[in-house]
Amino acid sequence: MARRRTLVSLGAALGLIAATLTPAASAASGTPGSWQPDPAAYGVSAPLTVSVRMDDGVLISAEVVYPADPATGARAAGRFPVLLTQNPYGAGRSDPASAGDYFVQRGYIYLASAVRGTGASGGQVSWFGQRQGKDGAELVDWAAHLAGSDGTVGLDGCSYLGVDQWFTAAAVGPRSALKAITPFCTDSDFYRDLTANGGIPTGFVAGIAHGEPRGPQDDPATDPQSVTIAQQAGGGPRSYDNQYWQDLDVQRMMPAIVANGVPALTEAGWRDLFPGGNLGAYVAAQNAYFHRPLTAPVTAGEPTTGRYQAIVGPWTHGENVDGVTLQNLRLEWFDTWLKGQRTGMADTATPLHLFENTAGRWVDTAAWPPARSAATYYLGDGTLSAAKPAAGTDRLSWAPATSANTLTYSSAPLTSPAVLDGPSGVTVYASSAAPEVQLTATLNVIAADGSVVKQADGVLLGSRRRLDPALSWYGGNGALIQPAHPFTRAAQQPVVPGQVTRYDLSLLANFARIEPGERIRLVLNSQAPANFHLPVVPTPQELAGLNGGVYTVAHGPVYASALNLPLAEPGLFRTSPVDWGPAS
């Protein structure tokens, strides 16, 4: 039976959070940051173009780059681990764009392949999936037997090149040559995070398709990826979170990845395409390793492992991935697992590394969210307050670019500092004149000088509002901080015009310090504002129900519309002894 995802009581565990802030990247001696990358000891060979035949006869195109004698350019003697990256943009445009020169110069063979259906590779392109994972597993086996290989393989890459590492790691089996992966700039749940927001499709997959050089056997009109794009745009089966998307859910792959014994170091940014997109994967990996419910929060005091670590920095998508710090961290990860070096990186009780926004520092922790405390702010007449206000209503109009589609609620200045440390939930009671509703919420912090800093946002389609309490997250006071919705066709609930209805919006996670004197502000919109993290594209069916909508938002003792924030004491966190990346 699924258990309710309520964060367990901290009690004495408040001190445990601070006590577990041990260095995550220390050497075997225990000295923080004592591991140093090897100098560039090798040259880089000219790329060797190869074709690798898959079990179904499809040829995957790849380029191999070897360590070379820096004086002569000849291939260096000896055997080396292999790093594989799988690229939908053609093998010659690998990520890093230099074909992994940084790693080659430090004793790795680098293999960059073009994903099936792209570049010079045969077959039809798809949006990830089991076939792509199988291709990756076969490439791993091929790489392990490559001339000059020492028989061990790691996976490298950012964005699409990061996500497909999960599929490969799930497909390789428990005795594979694959020993470590670094899925950077990645996501956890495609449907909820990238390809739909709040049950409304985005144009994300279609945008990716425009950047892919199609392979010689691909037909862009009929390939599996095009089917996904067409069904999302037309309101077909894949505009819902059906079995297709559930099979692509990275979180659901974690039991297989853990069983296959593949350690993972992930990375994402607070300003990424989906901010903090790797946090769901981190939670699922830790829970899979310890046989806990996959999507339950990792609470303070629960065991964690250094085999699955995550970095979330103050970055946009792909920013700083090829900079010195993050390159060194990837090298340290590969040296740990592929070369057997005693870097100490895996010996940590705090495998989650978070940049604390506005505080400008790195914090190491294990739990996510780090603390169970949450605060409820009730919506009133333009206000956010701890007490329920008098009964009242506000109006929103579903009309583009008008002031009538915005409502603003602000708190009094905070009297003490706090850390926003997790996802937030917004509960709105509203009636609609139309048979569909679209609500968007933006969480801001207002500085004493009036400047606005966005913290998070979220959106919900009214007919997709059904709540799944077993998968939702709750704070210690019972506040709903991460509403979970099925988003399936079967779970749809019609919006009855004129009827006051509850809508629970899930806002993105963040980790940021809020100073005394600053105010919390919630902005409700009937359409996604210009600064929304990823534009949504309602289907024709959704638009037909939304057009002409006027919403009446209720607040007060009976219809208690509210914002639920996870807020922790700043003293729970200490500055990390390790530099996990630049501050911008």
Coordinates of C-alpha atoms in Angstrom, one line a residue:
M1 CA 0.0 0.0 0.0
A2 CA 1.4 3.4 -0.9
R3 CA 2.1 5.6 2.1
R4 CA 1.3 9.3 2.3
R5 CA 4.4 11.3 1.6
T6 CA 4.4 13.3 4.9
L7 CA 7.8 14.4 6.0
V8 CA 8.5 12.7 9.3
S9 CA 9.1 14.7 12.5
L10 CA 12.6 16.1 12.8
G11 CA 12.7 16.5 16.6
A12 CA 16.3 15.8 17.5
A13 CA 17.0 15.4 13.8
L14 CA 17.3 19.1 13.5
G15 CA 20.8 18.8 14.8
L16 CA 21.4 15.8 12.6
I17 CA 21.1 17.9 9.5
A18 CA 23.9 20.1 10.6
A19 CA 25.9 17.2 12.0
T20 CA 25.9 15.4 8.6
L21 CA 27.5 18.2 6.7
T22 CA 30.7 16.3 6.1
P23 CA 32.8 16.9 3.0
A24 CA 31.5 15.0 -0.1
A25 CA 34.6 15.4 -2.3
S26 CA 37.4 14.7 0.2
A27 CA 40.3 12.4 -0.4
A28 CA 40.7 9.1 1.5
S29 CA 42.6 11.1 4.1
G30 CA 39.4 13.0 4.9
T31 CA 40.8 16.4 4.0
P32 CA 38.1 18.3 2.1
G33 CA 39.1 18.9 -1.5
S34 CA 42.5 17.2 -1.3
W35 CA 42.0 15.3 -4.5
Q36 CA 43.4 17.1 -7.5
P37 CA 42.9 16.3 -11.2
D38 CA 45.8 14.7 -13.1
P39 CA 47.7 17.1 -15.4
A40 CA 47.1 16.8 -19.2
A41 CA 49.6 14.0 -19.8
Y42 CA 48.5 12.9 -23.3
G43 CA 47.8 14.4 -26.7
V44 CA 44.6 13.8 -28.6
S45 CA 44.5 11.5 -31.6
A46 CA 42.6 12.4 -34.8
P47 CA 39.0 11.1 -34.7
L48 CA 38.5 7.6 -36.1
T49 CA 35.0 7.2 -37.7
V50 CA 33.4 3.8 -37.0
S51 CA 30.1 2.1 -37.5
V52 CA 28.7 -0.2 -34.8
R53 CA 26.0 -2.8 -35.8
M54 CA 23.1 -3.2 -33.5
D55 CA 21.2 -6.5 -32.9
D56 CA 18.5 -5.4 -35.4
G57 CA 21.1 -4.6 -38.1
V58 CA 21.0 -0.8 -37.7
L59 CA 24.4 0.9 -38.0
I60 CA 25.2 3.5 -35.4
S61 CA 27.8 6.0 -36.5
A62 CA 30.5 7.0 -34.0
E63 CA 33.9 8.7 -33.6
V64 CA 36.7 7.4 -31.4
V65 CA 39.4 9.6 -30.0
Y66 CA 42.5 8.1 -28.2
P67 CA 45.1 9.4 -25.9
A68 CA 48.2 10.1 -28.0
D69 CA 51.9 10.7 -27.5
P70 CA 52.1 14.6 -27.3
A71 CA 55.4 14.6 -29.1
T72 CA 54.6 12.3 -32.0
G73 CA 50.8 12.2 -32.2
A74 CA 50.9 8.4 -32.3
R75 CA 48.4 6.5 -30.2
A76 CA 49.7 6.1 -26.7
A77 CA 50.7 2.7 -25.4
G78 CA 48.6 1.1 -22.7
R79 CA 44.9 0.4 -22.0
F80 CA 42.5 3.0 -20.9
P81 CA 38.8 3.3 -19.7
V82 CA 36.3 4.4 -22.3
L83 CA 33.9 7.3 -22.0
L84 CA 30.8 7.1 -24.2
T85 CA 28.5 10.0 -25.2
Q86 CA 25.3 9.5 -27.3
N87 CA 24.3 12.5 -29.3
P88 CA 21.2 13.3 -31.3
Y89 CA 22.9 16.2 -33.0
G90 CA 25.5 14.1 -34.9
A91 CA 28.6 12.3 -33.7
G92 CA 30.9 15.1 -34.7
R93 CA 29.1 17.6 -32.4
S94 CA 29.6 15.8 -29.2
D95 CA 29.2 17.4 -25.8
P96 CA 31.9 18.6 -24.8
A97 CA 32.3 20.0 -28.4
S98 CA 36.0 19.1 -28.3
A99 CA 35.2 15.4 -28.4
G100 CA 36.2 15.0 -24.8
D101 CA 39.7 16.3 -25.2
Y102 CA 39.9 17.1 -21.4
F103 CA 39.3 13.5 -20.5
V104 CA 41.5 12.1 -23.3
Q105 CA 44.4 14.2 -22.1
R106 CA 44.0 12.5 -18.7
G107 CA 43.9 8.9 -19.9
Y108 CA 40.5 8.1 -21.3
I109 CA 39.3 7.0 -24.7
Y110 CA 36.4 9.0 -25.8
L111 CA 33.6 7.6 -28.0
A112 CA 30.9 9.9 -29.4
S113 CA 28.0 8.2 -31.2
A114 CA 25.1 9.6 -33.2
V115 CA 21.8 8.5 -31.7
R116 CA 19.7 6.2 -34.0
G117 CA 18.0 8.1 -36.7
T118 CA 20.3 11.1 -36.5
G119 CA 23.6 12.2 -38.1
A120 CA 25.0 9.3 -40.1
S121 CA 23.3 6.6 -38.0
G122 CA 20.6 4.4 -39.4
G123 CA 17.1 3.7 -38.2
Q124 CA 14.3 6.0 -37.1
V125 CA 14.6 8.6 -34.4
S126 CA 12.5 8.3 -31.3
W127 CA 12.1 10.4 -28.1
F128 CA 14.4 8.2 -26.0
G129 CA 12.8 4.9 -25.1
Q130 CA 13.8 1.3 -24.6
R131 CA 15.3 0.9 -28.0
Q132 CA 17.7 3.8 -27.3
G133 CA 18.6 2.2 -24.0
K134 CA 19.3 -1.1 -25.8
D135 CA 21.5 0.7 -28.4
G136 CA 23.4 2.3 -25.5
A137 CA 23.9 -1.1 -23.8
E138 CA 25.3 -2.6 -27.0
L139 CA 27.6 0.4 -27.5
V140 CA 28.9 -0.1 -24.0
D141 CA 29.7 -3.7 -24.7
W142 CA 31.4 -2.8 -28.0
A143 CA 33.4 0.0 -26.3
A144 CA 34.6 -2.4 -23.6
H145 CA 36.2 -4.6 -26.3
L146 CA 37.6 -1.7 -28.3
A147 CA 41.3 -1.8 -29.1
G148 CA 43.1 -0.1 -26.3
S149 CA 40.2 -0.4 -23.8
D150 CA 40.8 -1.7 -20.3
G151 CA 37.3 -3.1 -20.3
T152 CA 35.6 -0.4 -18.2
V153 CA 33.1 2.2 -19.6
G154 CA 31.6 5.4 -18.3
L155 CA 28.9 7.6 -19.8
D156 CA 29.3 11.4 -20.2
G157 CA 27.2 14.2 -21.6
C158 CA 24.7 17.1 -20.9
S159 CA 21.0 17.6 -21.7
Y160 CA 19.8 14.9 -24.2
L161 CA 23.3 13.4 -24.0
G162 CA 22.8 13.2 -20.2
V163 CA 19.3 11.9 -20.2
D164 CA 20.0 8.9 -22.5
Q165 CA 22.6 7.7 -19.9
W166 CA 19.7 6.7 -17.6
F167 CA 18.2 4.5 -20.3
T168 CA 21.5 2.9 -21.0
A169 CA 22.3 2.3 -17.4
A170 CA 18.9 0.6 -16.9
A171 CA 19.4 -1.7 -19.9
V172 CA 23.0 -2.9 -19.4
G173 CA 22.4 -5.7 -16.9
P174 CA 24.1 -6.4 -13.6
R175 CA 27.5 -7.6 -15.0
S176 CA 28.1 -4.8 -17.5
A177 CA 31.3 -3.0 -18.3
L178 CA 29.4 0.2 -17.4
K179 CA 30.9 1.4 -14.1
A180 CA 29.7 5.1 -13.7
I181 CA 27.5 7.7 -15.4
T182 CA 27.4 11.6 -15.2
P183 CA 23.9 12.6 -16.5
F184 CA 24.3 16.4 -16.4
C185 CA 21.6 19.0 -17.3
T186 CA 19.0 16.3 -16.9
D187 CA 15.4 15.9 -15.9
S188 CA 13.5 13.2 -13.9
D189 CA 10.0 12.9 -15.3
F190 CA 9.5 14.0 -18.9
Y191 CA 5.8 14.4 -18.9
R192 CA 5.4 16.5 -15.8
D193 CA 8.7 18.4 -16.1
L194 CA 9.3 19.2 -19.8
T195 CA 6.8 17.9 -22.3
A196 CA 3.7 19.0 -20.3
N197 CA 3.2 21.4 -17.4
G198 CA 0.2 21.0 -15.1
G199 CA -1.4 18.7 -17.7
I200 CA -0.9 21.2 -20.6
P201 CA 1.6 20.2 -23.4
T202 CA 4.6 22.3 -24.2
G203 CA 6.4 22.6 -27.6
F204 CA 9.6 21.1 -26.1
V205 CA 9.8 17.8 -28.1
A206 CA 9.0 19.7 -31.4
G207 CA 11.8 22.2 -30.6
I208 CA 14.3 19.4 -30.1
A209 CA 13.3 17.8 -33.4
H210 CA 14.2 21.0 -35.3
G211 CA 17.8 20.7 -34.0
E212 CA 18.4 17.0 -35.0
P213 CA 20.2 16.2 -38.3
R214 CA 18.1 13.3 -39.5
G215 CA 19.8 10.1 -40.5
P216 CA 19.7 8.4 -43.9
Q217 CA 16.9 6.0 -43.0
D218 CA 14.7 8.4 -40.9
D219 CA 11.4 9.7 -42.2
P220 CA 10.5 12.9 -40.1
A221 CA 6.9 12.4 -41.1
T222 CA 6.5 9.0 -39.6
D223 CA 9.3 8.3 -37.1
P224 CA 8.3 7.6 -33.4
Q225 CA 9.3 11.1 -32.3
S226 CA 7.0 12.7 -34.9
V227 CA 4.1 10.6 -33.6
T228 CA 4.7 12.0 -30.2
I229 CA 4.8 15.6 -31.5
A230 CA 1.6 15.1 -33.5
Q231 CA -0.3 13.5 -30.6
Q232 CA 0.6 16.2 -28.1
A233 CA -0.3 19.0 -30.5
G234 CA -3.7 17.4 -31.4
G235 CA -4.8 16.3 -27.9
G236 CA -4.1 12.6 -28.7
P237 CA -3.1 9.9 -26.2
R238 CA 0.4 11.4 -25.6
S239 CA -1.0 14.7 -24.4
Y240 CA -1.9 12.7 -21.3
D241 CA 0.5 11.0 -18.9
N242 CA -0.1 7.5 -20.3
Q243 CA 2.0 4.4 -20.4
Y244 CA 4.2 5.8 -23.1
W245 CA 5.4 8.6 -20.8
Q246 CA 5.5 6.4 -17.7
D247 CA 7.9 4.1 -19.5
L248 CA 10.2 7.2 -20.1
D249 CA 10.0 8.3 -16.4
V250 CA 13.6 8.3 -15.2
Q251 CA 12.5 7.8 -11.6
R252 CA 10.8 4.5 -12.5
M253 CA 14.2 3.2 -14.0
M254 CA 16.0 3.6 -10.7
P255 CA 15.5 0.1 -9.4
A256 CA 17.0 -1.4 -12.5
I257 CA 19.9 1.1 -12.5
V258 CA 20.6 0.4 -8.8
A259 CA 20.4 -3.4 -9.4
N260 CA 22.9 -3.0 -12.3
G261 CA 25.3 -1.4 -9.9
V262 CA 25.8 1.9 -11.8
P263 CA 26.7 4.9 -9.7
A264 CA 25.5 8.3 -10.9
L265 CA 26.6 11.9 -10.4
T266 CA 23.9 14.3 -11.8
E267 CA 23.7 18.1 -12.3
A268 CA 21.1 20.7 -13.0
G269 CA 20.5 24.4 -12.5
W270 CA 18.0 26.5 -10.5
R271 CA 17.5 28.4 -13.8
D272 CA 17.4 25.3 -16.0
L273 CA 14.7 24.4 -18.5
F274 CA 13.1 22.6 -15.6
P275 CA 14.8 24.1 -12.4
G276 CA 16.3 21.5 -10.2
G277 CA 15.3 18.8 -12.7
N278 CA 17.6 16.2 -11.3
L279 CA 16.2 16.3 -7.8
G280 CA 13.5 13.7 -8.6
A281 CA 16.2 11.4 -9.9
Y282 CA 18.3 11.9 -6.8
V283 CA 15.3 11.1 -4.5
A284 CA 14.4 8.0 -6.6
A285 CA 18.0 6.7 -6.7
Q286 CA 18.4 7.0 -2.9
N287 CA 15.1 5.4 -2.3
A288 CA 15.7 2.6 -4.8
Y289 CA 19.1 1.8 -3.2
F290 CA 17.5 1.5 0.3
H291 CA 14.2 -0.2 -1.0
R292 CA 12.0 2.7 0.0
P293 CA 9.0 4.0 -2.0
L294 CA 10.6 5.6 -5.1
T295 CA 9.0 9.1 -5.0
A296 CA 8.8 9.6 -1.2
P297 CA 10.8 12.5 0.2
V298 CA 14.2 11.6 1.6
T299 CA 13.8 12.6 5.2
A300 CA 16.5 13.6 7.7
G301 CA 18.0 10.6 9.4
E302 CA 17.2 8.1 6.6
P303 CA 20.3 6.4 5.2
T304 CA 21.8 7.7 1.9
T305 CA 24.7 6.5 -0.2
G306 CA 27.5 8.4 -1.9
R307 CA 26.9 6.2 -5.0
Y308 CA 24.1 8.6 -6.1
Q309 CA 25.0 12.3 -5.8
A310 CA 23.4 15.4 -7.2
I311 CA 24.5 19.0 -7.8
V312 CA 22.1 21.9 -8.3
G313 CA 23.7 25.2 -9.1
P314 CA 22.6 28.7 -9.9
W315 CA 22.8 28.1 -13.6
T316 CA 20.8 28.0 -16.9
H317 CA 20.7 24.9 -19.0
G318 CA 24.2 23.6 -19.7
E319 CA 25.9 26.6 -18.2
N320 CA 29.4 25.9 -16.8
V321 CA 29.3 22.2 -17.6
D322 CA 32.5 22.4 -19.6
G323 CA 34.1 24.9 -17.1
V324 CA 37.1 23.8 -15.0
T325 CA 35.2 23.0 -11.8
L326 CA 32.5 20.8 -13.2
Q327 CA 34.9 19.1 -15.6
N328 CA 37.2 18.3 -12.6
L329 CA 34.2 16.9 -10.7
R330 CA 33.3 14.6 -13.6
L331 CA 36.9 13.5 -13.8
E332 CA 37.0 12.8 -10.1
W333 CA 33.8 10.7 -10.4
F334 CA 35.2 8.7 -13.3
D335 CA 38.6 8.3 -11.6
T336 CA 36.8 7.0 -8.6
W337 CA 34.7 4.3 -10.3
L338 CA 36.7 3.5 -13.5
K339 CA 40.3 3.9 -12.4
G340 CA 39.8 2.8 -8.8
Q341 CA 41.4 5.9 -7.4
R342 CA 40.8 6.6 -3.7
T343 CA 39.5 10.1 -4.2
G344 CA 37.1 9.9 -1.2
M345 CA 34.3 11.3 -3.4
A346 CA 31.9 8.5 -2.7
D347 CA 32.6 8.5 1.0
T348 CA 30.0 11.0 2.1
A349 CA 26.9 11.2 4.3
T350 CA 25.7 14.3 2.4
P351 CA 25.4 13.4 -1.3
L352 CA 23.2 16.4 -2.3
H353 CA 25.0 19.6 -3.1
L354 CA 22.8 22.7 -3.3
F355 CA 23.6 26.3 -4.1
E356 CA 21.8 28.5 -1.7
N357 CA 20.5 31.3 -3.9
T358 CA 20.8 34.9 -2.6
A359 CA 23.1 33.5 0.2
G360 CA 25.7 32.8 -2.5
R361 CA 27.1 29.6 -1.0
W362 CA 27.1 25.8 -1.4
V363 CA 25.4 23.6 1.2
D364 CA 25.8 19.8 1.5
T365 CA 22.8 17.8 2.8
A366 CA 21.2 14.4 2.3
A367 CA 17.5 14.9 2.8
W368 CA 15.2 16.4 0.2
P369 CA 13.5 18.6 1.2
P370 CA 16.1 19.2 4.0
A371 CA 13.6 20.1 6.7
R372 CA 10.0 19.3 7.5
S373 CA 8.9 22.7 8.6
A374 CA 6.4 24.5 6.4
A375 CA 4.4 27.8 6.7
T376 CA 0.9 28.5 5.4
Y377 CA 0.0 31.9 4.1
Y378 CA -3.7 32.5 3.4
L379 CA -4.8 34.6 0.4
G380 CA -6.8 37.7 1.3
D381 CA -7.6 41.0 -0.2
G382 CA -4.2 41.4 -1.9
T383 CA -2.5 40.0 1.2
L384 CA -0.8 36.8 2.4
S385 CA -1.2 36.2 6.1
A386 CA -0.9 33.4 8.7
A387 CA -4.6 33.9 9.8
K388 CA -7.5 33.2 7.5
P389 CA -8.9 36.5 6.2
A390 CA -12.5 37.7 5.9
A391 CA -14.5 36.1 3.1
G392 CA -14.0 37.7 -0.3
T393 CA -13.5 37.2 -4.0
D394 CA -11.2 38.3 -6.8
R395 CA -11.7 38.1 -10.6
L396 CA -9.4 36.7 -13.3
S397 CA -10.1 36.8 -17.0
W398 CA -8.7 34.3 -19.5
A399 CA -7.5 36.8 -22.0
P400 CA -3.9 37.3 -23.3
A401 CA -1.9 40.4 -22.3
T402 CA -4.4 42.1 -20.2
S403 CA -4.3 43.4 -16.6
A404 CA -7.4 41.5 -15.9
N405 CA -5.6 38.2 -15.9
T406 CA -3.3 38.9 -12.9
L407 CA -3.9 38.9 -9.1
T408 CA -1.2 39.8 -6.6
Y409 CA -0.9 38.8 -2.9
S410 CA 1.9 40.0 -0.6
S411 CA 2.9 39.2 2.9
A412 CA 4.1 41.6 5.6
P413 CA 7.9 41.9 5.9
L414 CA 9.6 38.9 7.5
T415 CA 10.9 39.5 11.0
S416 CA 13.6 36.8 10.9
P417 CA 15.5 35.1 8.1
A418 CA 14.3 31.8 6.6
V419 CA 15.4 29.4 3.9
L420 CA 13.0 28.3 1.2
D421 CA 14.1 24.7 0.9
G422 CA 11.9 22.7 -1.4
P423 CA 8.8 22.7 -3.6
S424 CA 5.8 24.8 -2.7
G425 CA 2.0 24.2 -3.1
V426 CA -0.8 26.7 -3.9
T427 CA -4.4 25.8 -3.2
V428 CA -6.9 28.0 -5.0
Y429 CA -10.7 27.8 -4.6
A430 CA -12.3 29.3 -7.7
S431 CA -15.4 29.1 -10.0
S432 CA -15.3 29.5 -13.7
A433 CA -17.7 30.8 -16.3
A434 CA -16.2 28.4 -18.8
P435 CA -15.9 24.6 -18.8
E436 CA -12.1 24.7 -18.4
V437 CA -9.6 26.5 -16.1
Q438 CA -5.9 27.5 -16.5
L439 CA -4.2 28.8 -13.4
T440 CA -0.6 29.9 -13.1
A441 CA 1.2 30.8 -9.9
T442 CA 4.5 32.7 -9.5
L443 CA 6.3 32.9 -6.2
N444 CA 8.5 36.0 -5.7
V445 CA 10.5 37.6 -2.9
I446 CA 10.3 41.4 -2.7
A447 CA 13.4 43.1 -1.3
A448 CA 13.3 46.1 1.0
D449 CA 14.1 48.3 -2.0
G450 CA 11.2 46.9 -4.0
S451 CA 13.2 44.7 -6.4
V452 CA 11.5 41.4 -7.3
V453 CA 13.3 38.1 -7.3
K454 CA 11.4 35.2 -8.8
Q455 CA 11.6 32.0 -6.8
A456 CA 9.4 29.4 -8.5
D457 CA 6.3 29.0 -10.6
G458 CA 3.7 26.4 -11.6
V459 CA 0.5 25.8 -13.7
L460 CA -2.5 23.6 -13.6
L461 CA -5.3 22.8 -16.1
G462 CA -8.5 22.6 -14.2
S463 CA -9.8 19.3 -15.6
R464 CA -6.5 17.6 -14.5
R465 CA -6.9 18.7 -10.9
R466 CA -7.5 15.3 -9.3
L467 CA -5.1 15.0 -6.4
D468 CA -3.1 11.8 -5.6
P469 CA -2.6 12.1 -1.8
A470 CA -0.4 9.0 -1.7
L471 CA 2.2 10.6 -4.0
S472 CA 1.9 14.2 -2.8
W473 CA 4.3 15.7 -0.2
Y474 CA 3.2 17.3 3.0
G475 CA 5.1 19.4 5.6
G476 CA 5.1 18.7 9.3
N477 CA 2.0 20.8 9.9
G478 CA 0.1 18.8 7.2
A479 CA 0.6 21.6 4.6
L480 CA 0.5 20.4 1.0
I481 CA 3.9 21.4 -0.4
Q482 CA 4.0 19.2 -3.5
P483 CA 0.7 18.3 -5.0
A484 CA 0.8 15.2 -7.3
H485 CA -1.8 14.7 -10.0
P486 CA -2.3 11.6 -12.2
F487 CA -2.7 13.6 -15.5
T488 CA -4.2 10.6 -17.2
R489 CA -7.3 10.6 -19.4
A490 CA -9.1 8.4 -16.9
A491 CA -8.4 10.9 -14.0
Q492 CA -9.9 13.9 -15.8
Q493 CA -12.6 15.7 -13.9
P494 CA -14.9 18.1 -15.8
V495 CA -15.0 21.8 -14.6
V496 CA -18.5 22.6 -13.8
P497 CA -19.2 26.3 -14.7
G498 CA -20.2 28.4 -11.7
Q499 CA -19.2 25.8 -9.1
V500 CA -16.5 26.7 -6.6
T501 CA -13.7 24.0 -7.0
R502 CA -10.4 23.3 -5.4
Y503 CA -7.2 23.5 -7.5
D504 CA -3.8 22.5 -6.1
L505 CA -0.8 23.8 -8.0
S506 CA 2.7 22.4 -7.6
L507 CA 5.4 25.1 -7.7
L508 CA 9.0 24.3 -8.6
A509 CA 11.6 23.6 -6.0
N510 CA 14.1 26.2 -4.8
F511 CA 16.8 26.7 -2.2
A512 CA 17.1 30.3 -1.3
R513 CA 17.6 32.5 1.8
I514 CA 15.0 35.1 2.5
E515 CA 16.2 38.0 4.7
P516 CA 14.3 40.0 7.4
G517 CA 12.4 42.9 5.9
E518 CA 11.7 41.0 2.7
R519 CA 8.2 40.1 1.7
I520 CA 6.7 37.0 0.0
R521 CA 4.5 37.7 -3.0
L522 CA 2.3 35.3 -4.9
V523 CA 1.0 36.2 -8.4
L524 CA -1.9 34.3 -9.9
N525 CA -2.4 34.4 -13.7
S526 CA -5.0 32.9 -16.0
Q527 CA -2.2 32.4 -18.6
A528 CA 1.5 31.6 -18.2
P529 CA 3.3 35.0 -17.9
A530 CA 6.2 35.9 -20.1
N531 CA 8.8 34.8 -17.5
F532 CA 7.2 31.4 -17.0
H533 CA 10.0 28.7 -17.0
L534 CA 8.7 26.8 -20.0
P535 CA 5.8 28.0 -22.4
V536 CA 2.7 25.8 -22.5
V537 CA 0.7 25.2 -25.6
P538 CA -2.9 24.1 -24.9
T539 CA -4.4 21.6 -27.3
P540 CA -7.3 22.7 -29.5
Q541 CA -9.7 20.8 -27.2
E542 CA -8.2 22.7 -24.1
L543 CA -8.4 26.0 -25.9
A544 CA -12.1 25.5 -26.8
G545 CA -12.9 25.1 -23.1
L546 CA -10.7 28.0 -21.9
N547 CA -11.9 30.7 -24.3
G548 CA -14.0 33.3 -22.7
G549 CA -13.3 32.1 -19.2
V550 CA -13.7 34.4 -16.2
Y551 CA -12.6 33.0 -12.8
T552 CA -13.8 34.0 -9.4
V553 CA -11.1 33.3 -6.8
A554 CA -12.5 32.8 -3.3
H555 CA -10.7 33.4 0.0
G556 CA -11.7 33.4 3.7
P557 CA -12.7 31.0 6.5
V558 CA -14.7 28.6 4.2
Y559 CA -12.7 28.7 1.0
A560 CA -9.2 29.0 2.4
S561 CA -7.1 29.6 -0.7
A562 CA -3.5 29.4 0.5
L563 CA 0.3 29.2 -0.3
N564 CA 2.2 26.5 1.5
L565 CA 6.0 27.2 1.8
P566 CA 8.7 24.9 3.1
L567 CA 10.7 27.3 5.3
A568 CA 13.7 26.2 7.4
E569 CA 15.9 27.9 10.0
P570 CA 19.1 29.2 8.3
G571 CA 21.1 27.7 11.2
L572 CA 20.4 24.2 9.9
F573 CA 22.9 24.7 7.1
R574 CA 26.6 25.2 6.9
T575 CA 28.7 26.3 4.0
S576 CA 30.2 23.3 2.1
P577 CA 34.0 22.9 2.3
V578 CA 33.8 21.9 -1.4
D579 CA 33.4 24.2 -4.4
W580 CA 30.7 22.5 -6.6
G581 CA 30.8 25.2 -9.3
P582 CA 30.9 28.9 -10.0
A583 CA 28.3 31.3 -8.6
S584 CA 27.0 32.3 -12.1

